Amino acid sequence: MSIELYYTAPSNAVFEEIKQEAIKLWQTYDDEFKYATQKINLIKDLENIGDNYMYIYAMFDHNNQAKLYDALRPRTQKRIREALMG
C-alpha cells in the first residue's frame, strides 16, 4: 500500500465519482433498519480531505468493493489501485 497516496485526497472529480457510485451501491441494500440510509448520509457529509475517498471504499465488504470498483472510470480505478498497492 502506498501510505502517502492513501492519505492524500484525490482530485475533486475522482472523489465525487467515488461518492456518487458508493451512494448508488448503498441504495441497492435492504434498508429496513436504516443502515444504508445512515451510510448514505455519512457519505454525503464527507469532504474531499485526506483519506475520505478510501474511507468510503472501505465501508464495503470485499464483494461490494469489487462492485464499486467496477462501476468507476479507469482513472478512478487506477487511483484506488495505486493507493492500495503502491
mmCIF file with all atom_site columns, C-alpha atoms in Angstrom:
data_model
loop_
_atom_site.group_PDB
_atom_site.id
_atom_site.type_symbol
_atom_site.label_atom_id
_atom_site.label_alt_id
_atom_site.label_comp_id
_atom_site.label_asym_id
_atom_site.label_entity_id
_atom_site.label_seq_id
_atom_site.pdbx_PDB_ins_code
_atom_site.Cartn_x
_atom_site.Cartn_y
_atom_site.Cartn_z
_atom_site.occupancy
_atom_site.B_iso_or_equiv
_atom_site.pdbx_formal_charge
_atom_site.auth_seq_id
_atom_site.auth_comp_id
_atom_site.auth_asym_id
_atom_site.auth_atom_id
_atom_site.pdbx_PDB_model_num
ATOM 1  C CA . MET A 1 1  ? 0.000   0.000  0.000   1.00 0.00 ? 1  MET A CA 1
ATOM 2  C CA . SER A 1 2  ? 1.224   3.470  -0.802  1.00 0.00 ? 2  SER A CA 1
ATOM 3  C CA . ILE A 1 3  ? 0.711   5.123  2.584   1.00 0.00 ? 3  ILE A CA 1
ATOM 4  C CA . GLU A 1 4  ? 1.339   8.618  1.265   1.00 0.00 ? 4  GLU A CA 1
ATOM 5  C CA . LEU A 1 5  ? -1.092  8.254  -1.649  1.00 0.00 ? 5  LEU A CA 1
ATOM 6  C CA . TYR A 1 6  ? -3.673  6.519  0.557   1.00 0.00 ? 6  TYR A CA 1
ATOM 7  C CA . TYR A 1 7  ? -3.820  9.555  2.863   1.00 0.00 ? 7  TYR A CA 1
ATOM 8  C CA . THR A 1 8  ? -3.704  12.162 0.095   1.00 0.00 ? 8  THR A CA 1
ATOM 9  C CA . ALA A 1 9  ? -7.025  13.468 -1.197  1.00 0.00 ? 9  ALA A CA 1
ATOM 10 C CA . PRO A 1 10 ? -7.653  12.794 -4.900  1.00 0.00 ? 10 PRO A CA 1
ATOM 11 C CA . SER A 1 11 ? -8.978  15.327 -7.385  1.00 0.00 ? 11 SER A CA 1
ATOM 12 C CA . ASN A 1 12 ? -12.493 16.558 -6.694  1.00 0.00 ? 12 ASN A CA 1
ATOM 13 C CA . ALA A 1 13 ? -13.729 14.713 -9.806  1.00 0.00 ? 13 ALA A CA 1
ATOM 14 C CA . VAL A 1 14 ? -12.373 11.385 -8.545  1.00 0.00 ? 14 VAL A CA 1
ATOM 15 C CA . PHE A 1 15 ? -13.747 11.972 -5.047  1.00 0.00 ? 15 PHE A CA 1
ATOM 16 C CA . GLU A 1 16 ? -17.205 12.900 -6.307  1.00 0.00 ? 16 GLU A CA 1
ATOM 17 C CA . GLU A 1 17 ? -17.308 9.867  -8.572  1.00 0.00 ? 17 GLU A CA 1
ATOM 18 C CA . ILE A 1 18 ? -16.458 7.518  -5.702  1.00 0.00 ? 18 ILE A CA 1
ATOM 19 C CA . LYS A 1 19 ? -19.007 9.269  -3.520  1.00 0.00 ? 19 LYS A CA 1
ATOM 20 C CA . GLN A 1 20 ? -21.829 9.039  -6.081  1.00 0.00 ? 20 GLN A CA 1
ATOM 21 C CA . GLU A 1 21 ? -21.152 5.436  -7.039  1.00 0.00 ? 21 GLU A CA 1
ATOM 22 C CA . ALA A 1 22 ? -20.962 4.414  -3.379  1.00 0.00 ? 22 ALA A CA 1
ATOM 23 C CA . ILE A 1 23 ? -24.315 6.060  -2.714  1.00 0.00 ? 23 ILE A CA 1
ATOM 24 C CA . LYS A 1 24 ? -25.818 4.218  -5.683  1.00 0.00 ? 24 LYS A CA 1
ATOM 25 C CA . LEU A 1 25 ? -24.491 0.944  -4.307  1.00 0.00 ? 25 LEU A CA 1
ATOM 26 C CA . TRP A 1 26 ? -25.858 1.616  -0.815  1.00 0.00 ? 26 TRP A CA 1
ATOM 27 C CA . GLN A 1 27 ? -29.234 2.361  -2.400  1.00 0.00 ? 27 GLN A CA 1
ATOM 28 C CA . THR A 1 28 ? -29.382 -1.269 -3.585  1.00 0.00 ? 28 THR A CA 1
ATOM 29 C CA . TYR A 1 29 ? -29.295 -2.534 0.015   1.00 0.00 ? 29 TYR A CA 1
ATOM 30 C CA . ASP A 1 30 ? -32.339 -3.542 2.042   1.00 0.00 ? 30 ASP A CA 1
ATOM 31 C CA . ASP A 1 31 ? -32.900 -0.515 4.264   1.00 0.00 ? 31 ASP A CA 1
ATOM 32 C CA . GLU A 1 32 ? -35.373 -1.963 6.742   1.00 0.00 ? 32 GLU A CA 1
ATOM 33 C CA . PHE A 1 33 ? -33.268 -0.894 9.722   1.00 0.00 ? 33 PHE A CA 1
ATOM 34 C CA . LYS A 1 34 ? -31.982 2.324  8.070   1.00 0.00 ? 34 LYS A CA 1
ATOM 35 C CA . TYR A 1 35 ? -28.386 1.031  7.941   1.00 0.00 ? 35 TYR A CA 1
ATOM 36 C CA . ALA A 1 36 ? -27.984 2.039  4.295   1.00 0.00 ? 36 ALA A CA 1
ATOM 37 C CA . THR A 1 37 ? -29.570 5.428  4.986   1.00 0.00 ? 37 THR A CA 1
ATOM 38 C CA . GLN A 1 38 ? -27.048 6.037  7.762   1.00 0.00 ? 38 GLN A CA 1
ATOM 39 C CA . LYS A 1 39 ? -24.154 5.166  5.441   1.00 0.00 ? 39 LYS A CA 1
ATOM 40 C CA . ILE A 1 40 ? -25.530 7.357  2.645   1.00 0.00 ? 40 ILE A CA 1
ATOM 41 C CA . ASN A 1 41 ? -25.942 10.330 4.986   1.00 0.00 ? 41 ASN A CA 1
ATOM 42 C CA . LEU A 1 42 ? -22.418 9.838  6.282   1.00 0.00 ? 42 LEU A CA 1
ATOM 43 C CA . ILE A 1 43 ? -21.005 9.769  2.753   1.00 0.00 ? 43 ILE A CA 1
ATOM 44 C CA . LYS A 1 44 ? -22.954 12.876 1.736   1.00 0.00 ? 44 LYS A CA 1
ATOM 45 C CA . ASP A 1 45 ? -21.374 14.823 4.604   1.00 0.00 ? 45 ASP A CA 1
ATOM 46 C CA . LEU A 1 46 ? -17.779 13.860 3.775   1.00 0.00 ? 46 LEU A CA 1
ATOM 47 C CA . GLU A 1 47 ? -15.430 16.376 2.233   1.00 0.00 ? 47 GLU A CA 1
ATOM 48 C CA . ASN A 1 48 ? -12.539 15.657 -0.089  1.00 0.00 ? 48 ASN A CA 1
ATOM 49 C CA . ILE A 1 49 ? -9.807  15.705 2.513   1.00 0.00 ? 49 ILE A CA 1
ATOM 50 C CA . GLY A 1 50 ? -7.184  13.140 3.448   1.00 0.00 ? 50 GLY A CA 1
ATOM 51 C CA . ASP A 1 51 ? -8.250  9.541  3.089   1.00 0.00 ? 51 ASP A CA 1
ATOM 52 C CA . ASN A 1 52 ? -12.021 10.113 2.971   1.00 0.00 ? 52 ASN A CA 1
ATOM 53 C CA . TYR A 1 53 ? -12.169 8.597  -0.506  1.00 0.00 ? 53 TYR A CA 1
ATOM 54 C CA . MET A 1 54 ? -10.651 5.362  0.817   1.00 0.00 ? 54 MET A CA 1
ATOM 55 C CA . TYR A 1 55 ? -12.866 5.518  3.895   1.00 0.00 ? 55 TYR A CA 1
ATOM 56 C CA . ILE A 1 56 ? -15.869 5.396  1.545   1.00 0.00 ? 56 ILE A CA 1
ATOM 57 C CA . TYR A 1 57 ? -14.345 2.454  -0.322  1.00 0.00 ? 57 TYR A CA 1
ATOM 58 C CA . ALA A 1 58 ? -13.549 0.627  2.928   1.00 0.00 ? 58 ALA A CA 1
ATOM 59 C CA . MET A 1 59 ? -17.186 0.843  4.104   1.00 0.00 ? 59 MET A CA 1
ATOM 60 C CA . PHE A 1 60 ? -17.935 -2.137 1.892   1.00 0.00 ? 60 PHE A CA 1
ATOM 61 C CA . ASP A 1 61 ? -17.057 -5.805 2.191   1.00 0.00 ? 61 ASP A CA 1
ATOM 62 C CA . HIS A 1 62 ? -14.777 -7.317 -0.469  1.00 0.00 ? 62 HIS A CA 1
ATOM 63 C CA . ASN A 1 63 ? -17.618 -8.294 -2.817  1.00 0.00 ? 63 ASN A CA 1
ATOM 64 C CA . ASN A 1 64 ? -19.135 -4.848 -2.740  1.00 0.00 ? 64 ASN A CA 1
ATOM 65 C CA . GLN A 1 65 ? -15.736 -3.180 -3.015  1.00 0.00 ? 65 GLN A CA 1
ATOM 66 C CA . ALA A 1 66 ? -15.395 -5.076 -6.280  1.00 0.00 ? 66 ALA A CA 1
ATOM 67 C CA . LYS A 1 67 ? -18.819 -3.832 -7.406  1.00 0.00 ? 67 LYS A CA 1
ATOM 68 C CA . LEU A 1 68 ? -17.907 -0.265 -6.536  1.00 0.00 ? 68 LEU A CA 1
ATOM 69 C CA . TYR A 1 69 ? -14.534 -0.579 -8.260  1.00 0.00 ? 69 TYR A CA 1
ATOM 70 C CA . ASP A 1 70 ? -16.170 -1.954 -11.421 1.00 0.00 ? 70 ASP A CA 1
ATOM 71 C CA . ALA A 1 71 ? -18.612 0.977  -11.505 1.00 0.00 ? 71 ALA A CA 1
ATOM 72 C CA . LEU A 1 72 ? -15.789 3.520  -11.564 1.00 0.00 ? 72 LEU A CA 1
ATOM 73 C CA . ARG A 1 73 ? -13.986 5.012  -14.548 1.00 0.00 ? 73 ARG A CA 1
ATOM 74 C CA . PRO A 1 74 ? -10.497 3.709  -15.313 1.00 0.00 ? 74 PRO A CA 1
ATOM 75 C CA . ARG A 1 75 ? -8.755  6.813  -13.896 1.00 0.00 ? 75 ARG A CA 1
ATOM 76 C CA . THR A 1 76 ? -10.604 6.416  -10.613 1.00 0.00 ? 76 THR A CA 1
ATOM 77 C CA . GLN A 1 77 ? -9.922  2.685  -10.518 1.00 0.00 ? 77 GLN A CA 1
ATOM 78 C CA . LYS A 1 78 ? -6.242  3.480  -11.050 1.00 0.00 ? 78 LYS A CA 1
ATOM 79 C CA . ARG A 1 79 ? -6.203  5.872  -8.088  1.00 0.00 ? 79 ARG A CA 1
ATOM 80 C CA . ILE A 1 80 ? -7.719  3.261  -5.780  1.00 0.00 ? 80 ILE A CA 1
ATOM 81 C CA . ARG A 1 81 ? -5.431  0.539  -7.096  1.00 0.00 ? 81 ARG A CA 1
ATOM 82 C CA . GLU A 1 82 ? -2.342  2.733  -6.601  1.00 0.00 ? 82 GLU A CA 1
ATOM 83 C CA . ALA A 1 83 ? -3.415  3.672  -3.073  1.00 0.00 ? 83 ALA A CA 1
ATOM 84 C CA . LEU A 1 84 ? -3.891  0.024  -2.168  1.00 0.00 ? 84 LEU A CA 1
ATOM 85 C CA . MET A 1 85 ? -0.890  -1.462 -3.945  1.00 0.00 ? 85 MET A CA 1
ATOM 86 C CA . GLY A 1 86 ? 1.618   1.339  -4.155  1.00 0.00 ? 86 GLY A CA 1
#
